[in-house]
Short mmCIF file of C-alpha atoms (C1' of nucleotides) in Angstrom, two decimals:
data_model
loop_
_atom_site.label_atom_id
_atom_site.label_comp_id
_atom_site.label_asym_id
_atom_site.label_seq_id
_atom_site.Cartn_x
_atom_site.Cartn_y
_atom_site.Cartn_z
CA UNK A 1 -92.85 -8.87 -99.90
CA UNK A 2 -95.65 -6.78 -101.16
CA UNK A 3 -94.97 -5.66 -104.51
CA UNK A 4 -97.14 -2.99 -106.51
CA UNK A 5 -99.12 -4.51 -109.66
CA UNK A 6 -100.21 -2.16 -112.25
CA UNK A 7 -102.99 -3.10 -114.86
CA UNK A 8 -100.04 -3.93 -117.76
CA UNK A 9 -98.63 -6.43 -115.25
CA UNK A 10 -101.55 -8.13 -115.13
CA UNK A 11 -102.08 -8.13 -118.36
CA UNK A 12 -98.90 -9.80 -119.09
CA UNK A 13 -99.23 -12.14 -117.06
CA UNK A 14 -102.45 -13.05 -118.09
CA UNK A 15 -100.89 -13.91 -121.21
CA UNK A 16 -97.97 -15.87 -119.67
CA UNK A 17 -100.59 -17.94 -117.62
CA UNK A 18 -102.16 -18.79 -120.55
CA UNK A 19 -99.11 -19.82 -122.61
CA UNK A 20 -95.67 -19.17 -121.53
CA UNK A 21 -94.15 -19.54 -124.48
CA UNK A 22 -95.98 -16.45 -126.11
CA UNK A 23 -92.96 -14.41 -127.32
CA UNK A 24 -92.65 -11.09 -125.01
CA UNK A 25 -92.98 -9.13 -128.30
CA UNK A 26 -96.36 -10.43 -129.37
CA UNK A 27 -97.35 -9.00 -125.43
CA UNK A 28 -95.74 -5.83 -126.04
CA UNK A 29 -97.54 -5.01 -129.06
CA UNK A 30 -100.93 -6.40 -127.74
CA UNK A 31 -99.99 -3.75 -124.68
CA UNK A 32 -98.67 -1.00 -126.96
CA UNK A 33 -95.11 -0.92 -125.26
CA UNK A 34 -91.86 -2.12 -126.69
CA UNK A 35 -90.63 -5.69 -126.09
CA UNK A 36 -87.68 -4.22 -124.12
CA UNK A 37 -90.35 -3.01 -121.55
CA UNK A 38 -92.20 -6.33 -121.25
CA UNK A 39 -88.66 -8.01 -120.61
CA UNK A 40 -87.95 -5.15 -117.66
CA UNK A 41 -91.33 -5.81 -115.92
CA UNK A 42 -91.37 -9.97 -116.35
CA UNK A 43 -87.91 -9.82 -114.97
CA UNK A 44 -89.05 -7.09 -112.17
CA UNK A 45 -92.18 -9.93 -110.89
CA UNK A 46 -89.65 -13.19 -111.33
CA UNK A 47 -87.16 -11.09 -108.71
CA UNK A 48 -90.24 -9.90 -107.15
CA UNK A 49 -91.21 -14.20 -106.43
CA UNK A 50 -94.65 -13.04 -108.19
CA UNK A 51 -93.51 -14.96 -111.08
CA UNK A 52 -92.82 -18.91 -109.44
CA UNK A 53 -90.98 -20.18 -113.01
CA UNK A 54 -93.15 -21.88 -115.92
CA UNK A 55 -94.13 -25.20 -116.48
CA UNK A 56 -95.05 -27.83 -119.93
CA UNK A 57 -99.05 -29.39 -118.50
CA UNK A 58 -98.41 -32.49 -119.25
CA UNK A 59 -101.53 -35.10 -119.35
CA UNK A 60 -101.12 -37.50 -116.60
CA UNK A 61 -103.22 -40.24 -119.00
CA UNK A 62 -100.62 -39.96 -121.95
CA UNK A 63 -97.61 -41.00 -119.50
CA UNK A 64 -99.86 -43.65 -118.23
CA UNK A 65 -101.40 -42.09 -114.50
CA UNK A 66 -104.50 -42.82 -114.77
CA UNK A 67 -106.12 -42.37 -111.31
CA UNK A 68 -105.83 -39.42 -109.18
CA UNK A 69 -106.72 -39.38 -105.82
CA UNK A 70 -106.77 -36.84 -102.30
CA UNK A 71 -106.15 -38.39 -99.36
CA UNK A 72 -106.51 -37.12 -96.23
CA UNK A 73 -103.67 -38.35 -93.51
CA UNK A 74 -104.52 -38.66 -89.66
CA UNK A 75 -101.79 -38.62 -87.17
CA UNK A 76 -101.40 -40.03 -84.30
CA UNK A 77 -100.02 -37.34 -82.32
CA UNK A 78 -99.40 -33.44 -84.10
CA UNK A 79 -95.89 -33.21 -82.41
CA UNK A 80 -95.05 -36.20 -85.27
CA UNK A 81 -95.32 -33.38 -88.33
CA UNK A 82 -92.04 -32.88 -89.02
CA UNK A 83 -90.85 -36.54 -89.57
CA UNK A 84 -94.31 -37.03 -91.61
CA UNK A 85 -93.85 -34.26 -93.69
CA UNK A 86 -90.59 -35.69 -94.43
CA UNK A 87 -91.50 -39.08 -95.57
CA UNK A 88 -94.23 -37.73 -97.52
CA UNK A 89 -91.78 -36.03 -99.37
CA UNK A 90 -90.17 -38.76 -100.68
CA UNK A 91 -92.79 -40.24 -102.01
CA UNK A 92 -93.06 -38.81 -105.89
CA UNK A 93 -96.67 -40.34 -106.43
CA UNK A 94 -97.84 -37.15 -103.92
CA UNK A 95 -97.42 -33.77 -105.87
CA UNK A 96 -99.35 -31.57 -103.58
CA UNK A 97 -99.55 -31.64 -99.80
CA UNK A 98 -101.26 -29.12 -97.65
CA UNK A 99 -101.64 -29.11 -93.83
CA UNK A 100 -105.23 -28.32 -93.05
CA UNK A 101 -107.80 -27.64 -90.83
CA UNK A 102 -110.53 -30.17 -90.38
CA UNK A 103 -110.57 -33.45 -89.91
CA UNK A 104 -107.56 -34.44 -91.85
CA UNK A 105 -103.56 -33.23 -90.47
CA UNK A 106 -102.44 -33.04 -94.63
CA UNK A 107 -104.42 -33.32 -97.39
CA UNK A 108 -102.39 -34.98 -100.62
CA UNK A 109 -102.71 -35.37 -104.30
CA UNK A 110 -101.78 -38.62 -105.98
CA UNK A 111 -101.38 -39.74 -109.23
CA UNK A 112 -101.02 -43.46 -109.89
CA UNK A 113 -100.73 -45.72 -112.46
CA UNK A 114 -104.02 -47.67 -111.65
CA UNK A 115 -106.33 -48.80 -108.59
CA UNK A 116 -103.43 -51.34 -107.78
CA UNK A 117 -100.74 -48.94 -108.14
CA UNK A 118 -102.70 -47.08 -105.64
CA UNK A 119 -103.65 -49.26 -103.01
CA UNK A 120 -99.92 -50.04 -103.08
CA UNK A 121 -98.67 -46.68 -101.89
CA UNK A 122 -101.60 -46.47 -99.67
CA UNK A 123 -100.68 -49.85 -97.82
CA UNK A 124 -97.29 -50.58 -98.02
CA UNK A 125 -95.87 -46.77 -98.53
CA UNK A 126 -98.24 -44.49 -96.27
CA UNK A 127 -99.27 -46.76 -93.50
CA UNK A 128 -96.05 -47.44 -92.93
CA UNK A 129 -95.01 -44.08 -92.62
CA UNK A 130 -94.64 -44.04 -88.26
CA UNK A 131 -96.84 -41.44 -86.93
CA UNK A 132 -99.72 -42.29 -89.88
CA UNK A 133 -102.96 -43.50 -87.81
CA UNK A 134 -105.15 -43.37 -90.56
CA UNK A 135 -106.15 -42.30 -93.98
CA UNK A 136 -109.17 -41.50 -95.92
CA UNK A 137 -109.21 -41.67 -100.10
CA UNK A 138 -111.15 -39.57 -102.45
CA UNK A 139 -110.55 -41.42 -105.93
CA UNK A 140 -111.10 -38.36 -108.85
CA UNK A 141 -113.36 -40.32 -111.39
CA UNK A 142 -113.39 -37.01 -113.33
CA UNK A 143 -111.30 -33.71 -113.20
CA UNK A 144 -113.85 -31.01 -114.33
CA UNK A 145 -112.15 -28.16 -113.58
CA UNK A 146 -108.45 -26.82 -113.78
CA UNK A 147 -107.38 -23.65 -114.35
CA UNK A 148 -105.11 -20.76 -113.08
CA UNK A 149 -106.79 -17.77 -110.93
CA UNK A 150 -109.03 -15.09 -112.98
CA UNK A 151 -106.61 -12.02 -113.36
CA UNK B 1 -105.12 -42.23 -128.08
CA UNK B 2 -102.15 -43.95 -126.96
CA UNK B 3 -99.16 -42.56 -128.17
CA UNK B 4 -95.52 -44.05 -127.74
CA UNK B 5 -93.37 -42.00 -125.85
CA UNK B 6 -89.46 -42.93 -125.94
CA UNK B 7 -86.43 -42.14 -124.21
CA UNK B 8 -85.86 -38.63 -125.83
CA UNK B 9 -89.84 -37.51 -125.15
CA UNK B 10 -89.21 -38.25 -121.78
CA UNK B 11 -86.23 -36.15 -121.16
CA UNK B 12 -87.58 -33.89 -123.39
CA UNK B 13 -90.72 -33.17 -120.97
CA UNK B 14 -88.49 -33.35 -117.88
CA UNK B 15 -86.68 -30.36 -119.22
CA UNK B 16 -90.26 -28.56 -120.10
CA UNK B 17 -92.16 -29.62 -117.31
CA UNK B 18 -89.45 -27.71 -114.75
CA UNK B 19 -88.77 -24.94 -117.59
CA UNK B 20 -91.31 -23.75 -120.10
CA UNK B 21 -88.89 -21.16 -121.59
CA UNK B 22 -85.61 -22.97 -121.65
CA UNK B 23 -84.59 -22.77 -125.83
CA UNK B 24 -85.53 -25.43 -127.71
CA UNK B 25 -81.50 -25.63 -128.86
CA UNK B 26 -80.05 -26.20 -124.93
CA UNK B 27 -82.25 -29.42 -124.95
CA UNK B 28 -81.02 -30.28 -127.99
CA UNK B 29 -77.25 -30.33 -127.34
CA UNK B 30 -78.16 -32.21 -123.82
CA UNK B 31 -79.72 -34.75 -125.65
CA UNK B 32 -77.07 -35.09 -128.54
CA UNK B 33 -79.72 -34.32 -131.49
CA UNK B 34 -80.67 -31.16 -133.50
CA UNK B 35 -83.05 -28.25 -132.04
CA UNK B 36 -85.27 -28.73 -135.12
CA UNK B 37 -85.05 -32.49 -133.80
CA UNK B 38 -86.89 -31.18 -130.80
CA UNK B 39 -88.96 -28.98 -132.76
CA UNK B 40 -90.92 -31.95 -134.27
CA UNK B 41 -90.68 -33.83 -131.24
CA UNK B 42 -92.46 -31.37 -129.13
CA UNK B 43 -94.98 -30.43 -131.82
CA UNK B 44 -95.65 -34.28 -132.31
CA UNK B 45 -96.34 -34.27 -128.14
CA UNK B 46 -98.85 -31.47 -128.73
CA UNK B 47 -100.43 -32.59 -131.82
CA UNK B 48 -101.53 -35.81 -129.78
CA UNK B 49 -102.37 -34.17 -126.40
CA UNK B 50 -99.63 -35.40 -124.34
CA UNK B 51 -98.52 -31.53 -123.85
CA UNK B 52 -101.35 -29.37 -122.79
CA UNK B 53 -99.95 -25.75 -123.42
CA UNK B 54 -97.67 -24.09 -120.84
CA UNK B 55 -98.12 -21.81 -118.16
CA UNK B 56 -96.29 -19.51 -115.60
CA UNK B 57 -96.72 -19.84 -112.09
CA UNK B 58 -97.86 -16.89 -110.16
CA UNK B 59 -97.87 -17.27 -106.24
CA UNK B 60 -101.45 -16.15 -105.38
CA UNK B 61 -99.98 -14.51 -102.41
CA UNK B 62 -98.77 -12.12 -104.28
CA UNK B 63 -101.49 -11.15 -106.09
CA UNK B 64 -103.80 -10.82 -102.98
CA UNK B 65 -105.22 -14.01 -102.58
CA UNK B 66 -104.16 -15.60 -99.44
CA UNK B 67 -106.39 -18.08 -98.58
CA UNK B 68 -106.27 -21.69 -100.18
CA UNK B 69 -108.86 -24.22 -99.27
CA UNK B 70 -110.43 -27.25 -100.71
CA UNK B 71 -114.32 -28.10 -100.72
CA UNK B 72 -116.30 -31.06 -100.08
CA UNK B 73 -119.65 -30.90 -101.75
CA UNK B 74 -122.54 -32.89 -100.88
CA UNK B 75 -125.69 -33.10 -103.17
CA UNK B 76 -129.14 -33.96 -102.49
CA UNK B 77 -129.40 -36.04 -105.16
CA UNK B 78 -127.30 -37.66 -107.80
CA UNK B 79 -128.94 -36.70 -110.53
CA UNK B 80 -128.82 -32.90 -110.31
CA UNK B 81 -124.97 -33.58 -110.76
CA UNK B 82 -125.12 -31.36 -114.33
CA UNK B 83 -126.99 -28.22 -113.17
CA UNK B 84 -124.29 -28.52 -110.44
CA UNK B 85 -121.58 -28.63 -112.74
CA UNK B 86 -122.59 -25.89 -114.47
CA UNK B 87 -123.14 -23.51 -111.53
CA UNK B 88 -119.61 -24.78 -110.02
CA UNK B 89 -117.69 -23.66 -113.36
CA UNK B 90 -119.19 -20.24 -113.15
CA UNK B 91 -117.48 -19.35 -110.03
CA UNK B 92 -114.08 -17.91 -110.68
CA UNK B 93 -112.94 -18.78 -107.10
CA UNK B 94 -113.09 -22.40 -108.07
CA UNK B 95 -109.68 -23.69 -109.52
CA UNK B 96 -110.40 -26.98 -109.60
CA UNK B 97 -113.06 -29.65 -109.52
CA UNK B 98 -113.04 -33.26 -109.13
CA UNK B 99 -115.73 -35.75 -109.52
CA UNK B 100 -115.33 -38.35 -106.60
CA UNK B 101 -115.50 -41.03 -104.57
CA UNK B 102 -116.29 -40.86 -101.14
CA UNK B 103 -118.46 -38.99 -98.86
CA UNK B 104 -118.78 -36.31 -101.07
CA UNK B 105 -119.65 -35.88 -104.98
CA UNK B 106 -117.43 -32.95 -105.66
CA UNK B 107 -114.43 -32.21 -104.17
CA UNK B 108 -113.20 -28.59 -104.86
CA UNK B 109 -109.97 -26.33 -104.94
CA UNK B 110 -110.68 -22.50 -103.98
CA UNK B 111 -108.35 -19.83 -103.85
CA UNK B 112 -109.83 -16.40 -102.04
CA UNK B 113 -108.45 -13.11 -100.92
CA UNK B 114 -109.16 -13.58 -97.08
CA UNK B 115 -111.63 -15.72 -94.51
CA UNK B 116 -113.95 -12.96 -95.68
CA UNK B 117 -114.02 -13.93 -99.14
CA UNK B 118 -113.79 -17.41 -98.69
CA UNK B 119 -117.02 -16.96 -96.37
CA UNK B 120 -118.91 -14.96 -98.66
CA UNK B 121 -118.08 -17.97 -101.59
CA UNK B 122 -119.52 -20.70 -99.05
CA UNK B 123 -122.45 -19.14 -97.89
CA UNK B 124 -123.53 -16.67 -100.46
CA UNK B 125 -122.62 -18.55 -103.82
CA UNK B 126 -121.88 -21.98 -103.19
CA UNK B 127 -125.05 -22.81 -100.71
CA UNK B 128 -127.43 -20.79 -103.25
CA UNK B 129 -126.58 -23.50 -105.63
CA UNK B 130 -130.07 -25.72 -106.08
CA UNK B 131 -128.87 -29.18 -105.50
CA UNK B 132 -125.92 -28.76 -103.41
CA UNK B 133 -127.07 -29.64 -99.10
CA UNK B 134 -124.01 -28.97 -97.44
CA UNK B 135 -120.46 -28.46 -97.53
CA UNK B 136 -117.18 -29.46 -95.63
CA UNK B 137 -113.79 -26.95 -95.75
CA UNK B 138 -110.56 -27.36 -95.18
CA UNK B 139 -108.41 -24.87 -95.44
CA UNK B 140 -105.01 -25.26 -96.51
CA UNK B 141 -103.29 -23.72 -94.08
CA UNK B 142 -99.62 -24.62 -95.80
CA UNK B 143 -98.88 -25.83 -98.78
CA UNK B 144 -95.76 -28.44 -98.59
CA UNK B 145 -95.34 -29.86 -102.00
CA UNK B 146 -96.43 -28.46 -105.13
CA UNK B 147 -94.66 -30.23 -107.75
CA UNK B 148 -95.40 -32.27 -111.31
CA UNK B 149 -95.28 -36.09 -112.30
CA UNK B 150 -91.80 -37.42 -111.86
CA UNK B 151 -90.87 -38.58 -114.70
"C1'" DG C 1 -87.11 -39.74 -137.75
"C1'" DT C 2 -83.42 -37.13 -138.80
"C1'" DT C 3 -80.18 -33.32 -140.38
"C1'" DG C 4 -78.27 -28.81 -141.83
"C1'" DA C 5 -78.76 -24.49 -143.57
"C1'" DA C 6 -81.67 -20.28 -144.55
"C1'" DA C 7 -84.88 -16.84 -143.39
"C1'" DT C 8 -87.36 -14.87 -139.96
"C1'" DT C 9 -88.18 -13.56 -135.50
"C1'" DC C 10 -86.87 -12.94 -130.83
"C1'" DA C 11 -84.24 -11.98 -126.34
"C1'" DT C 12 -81.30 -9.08 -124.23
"C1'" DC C 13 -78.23 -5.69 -123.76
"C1'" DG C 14 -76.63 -1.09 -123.73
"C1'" DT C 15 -77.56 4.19 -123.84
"C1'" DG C 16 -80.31 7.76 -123.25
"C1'" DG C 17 -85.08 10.45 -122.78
"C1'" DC D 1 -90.42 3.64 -116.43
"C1'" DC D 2 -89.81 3.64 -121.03
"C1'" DA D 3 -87.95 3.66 -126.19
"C1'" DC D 4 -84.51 2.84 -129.47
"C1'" DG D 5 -81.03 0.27 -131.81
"C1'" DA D 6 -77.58 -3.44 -132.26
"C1'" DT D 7 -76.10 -8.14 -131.85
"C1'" DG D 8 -76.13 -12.62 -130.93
"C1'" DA D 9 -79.28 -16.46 -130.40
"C1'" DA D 10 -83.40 -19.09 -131.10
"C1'" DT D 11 -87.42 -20.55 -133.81
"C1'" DT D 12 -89.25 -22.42 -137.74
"C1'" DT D 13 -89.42 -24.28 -142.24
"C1'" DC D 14 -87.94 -27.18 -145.93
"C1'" DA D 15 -85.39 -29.97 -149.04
"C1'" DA D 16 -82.93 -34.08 -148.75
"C1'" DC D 17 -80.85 -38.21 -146.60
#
DNA sequence: GTTGAAATTCATCGTGG
DNA sequence: CCACGATGAATTTCAAC
């Protein structure tokens, strides 16, 4: 699972984080190698998993999500994970989870519609999830930062 | 800035958001107009913000960084929140920032190579920042969902 | 908003150094 | 690992509906 990255990886995929619809010829002649070669090693780091797929950023505001929140989940009991983890799942208003130390079992990302939409999915969604004690909410009034690792 | 999004702009994005490369001409034939169709549609979606560039995904793992936490940051006082800001962008660590409610002012995403690393950000860069009193960590110890907006 | 066609550019294979 | 060359496909533009 370790795979070797050389300095023109990088710098290919510091393009492709940047825009990933940069055509692999405009890399190859800002690296000096032929396009053929830049298709070779992109291919070589998707097989590798380096390479997790691409994505459109979409604004959340334009499609009408207009507050993001973290909230921190306590459980009950930690034997309860498994079933949590699977509710929380199915719920598309979370689009990151991570199981952490500290206070909190998971930590999740939200987006919502609005403060109503919110509160509903924190009352009637997550509290009702069996195993949820408690939960703690951390309203984003303003994203400042967001940006991909420094390459 | 509100811009009306119909049927089409929708599925258009759900391809995009999953695939960043997929051709321009495979949407079009699944939704039953012409690639340059799409084209203008997509451009339109830019021109007002909705789509904010593209990107690949690269697993951090894989390029050395193992160790995914967020931060809460507490400050002294409110009104050193701009110095704060500032200092906070400059570290590359830092992938994200949010403004929020809550116990603390900033919350924060970090990405490091080891406990190390992620040590020598808390103590020797983030605590040197004037303003900032303490800090809380949790460190993401699995990530379960990392997915975008359903649309 | 949309189309269809034209010109340009690109992705993606070989084969071979 | 890479370059070259060929071909089929995609992007992009534009006139016109």
């Amino acid at each position: 699972m370790k795979v070797q990255i050389d300095d023109v990886d990088q710098k290919i995929l510091s393009y492709l984080i940047k825009n990933a619809r940069i055509p692999f010829l405009e890399i190859a002649r800002e690296c000096g190698i032929s396009g053929a070669a830049i298709h070779q090693r992109v291919k070589k780091l998707e097989d590798a998993g380096i390479i997790d797929g691409s994505r459109f950023i979409v604004k959340p505001r334009a499609l009408g999500y207009e507050v993001c929140a973290y909230v921190g989940i306590f459980l009950d009991h930690a034997h309860q994970y498994k079933q949590v983890v699977g509710r929380i799942e199915a719920i598309p208003e979370i689009i990151e989870c991570h199981f952490t130390t500290g206070n909190f079992t998971f930590l999740v990302k939200m987006l919502c519609r609005d403060n109503q939409h919110l509160m509903d999915v924190l009352i009637n969604t997550l509290q009702n999830v069996p195993g949820i004690s408690k939960t703690e909410t951390f309203i984003s009034l303003d994203q400042i930062i967001d940006r991909e690792i420094r390459l």
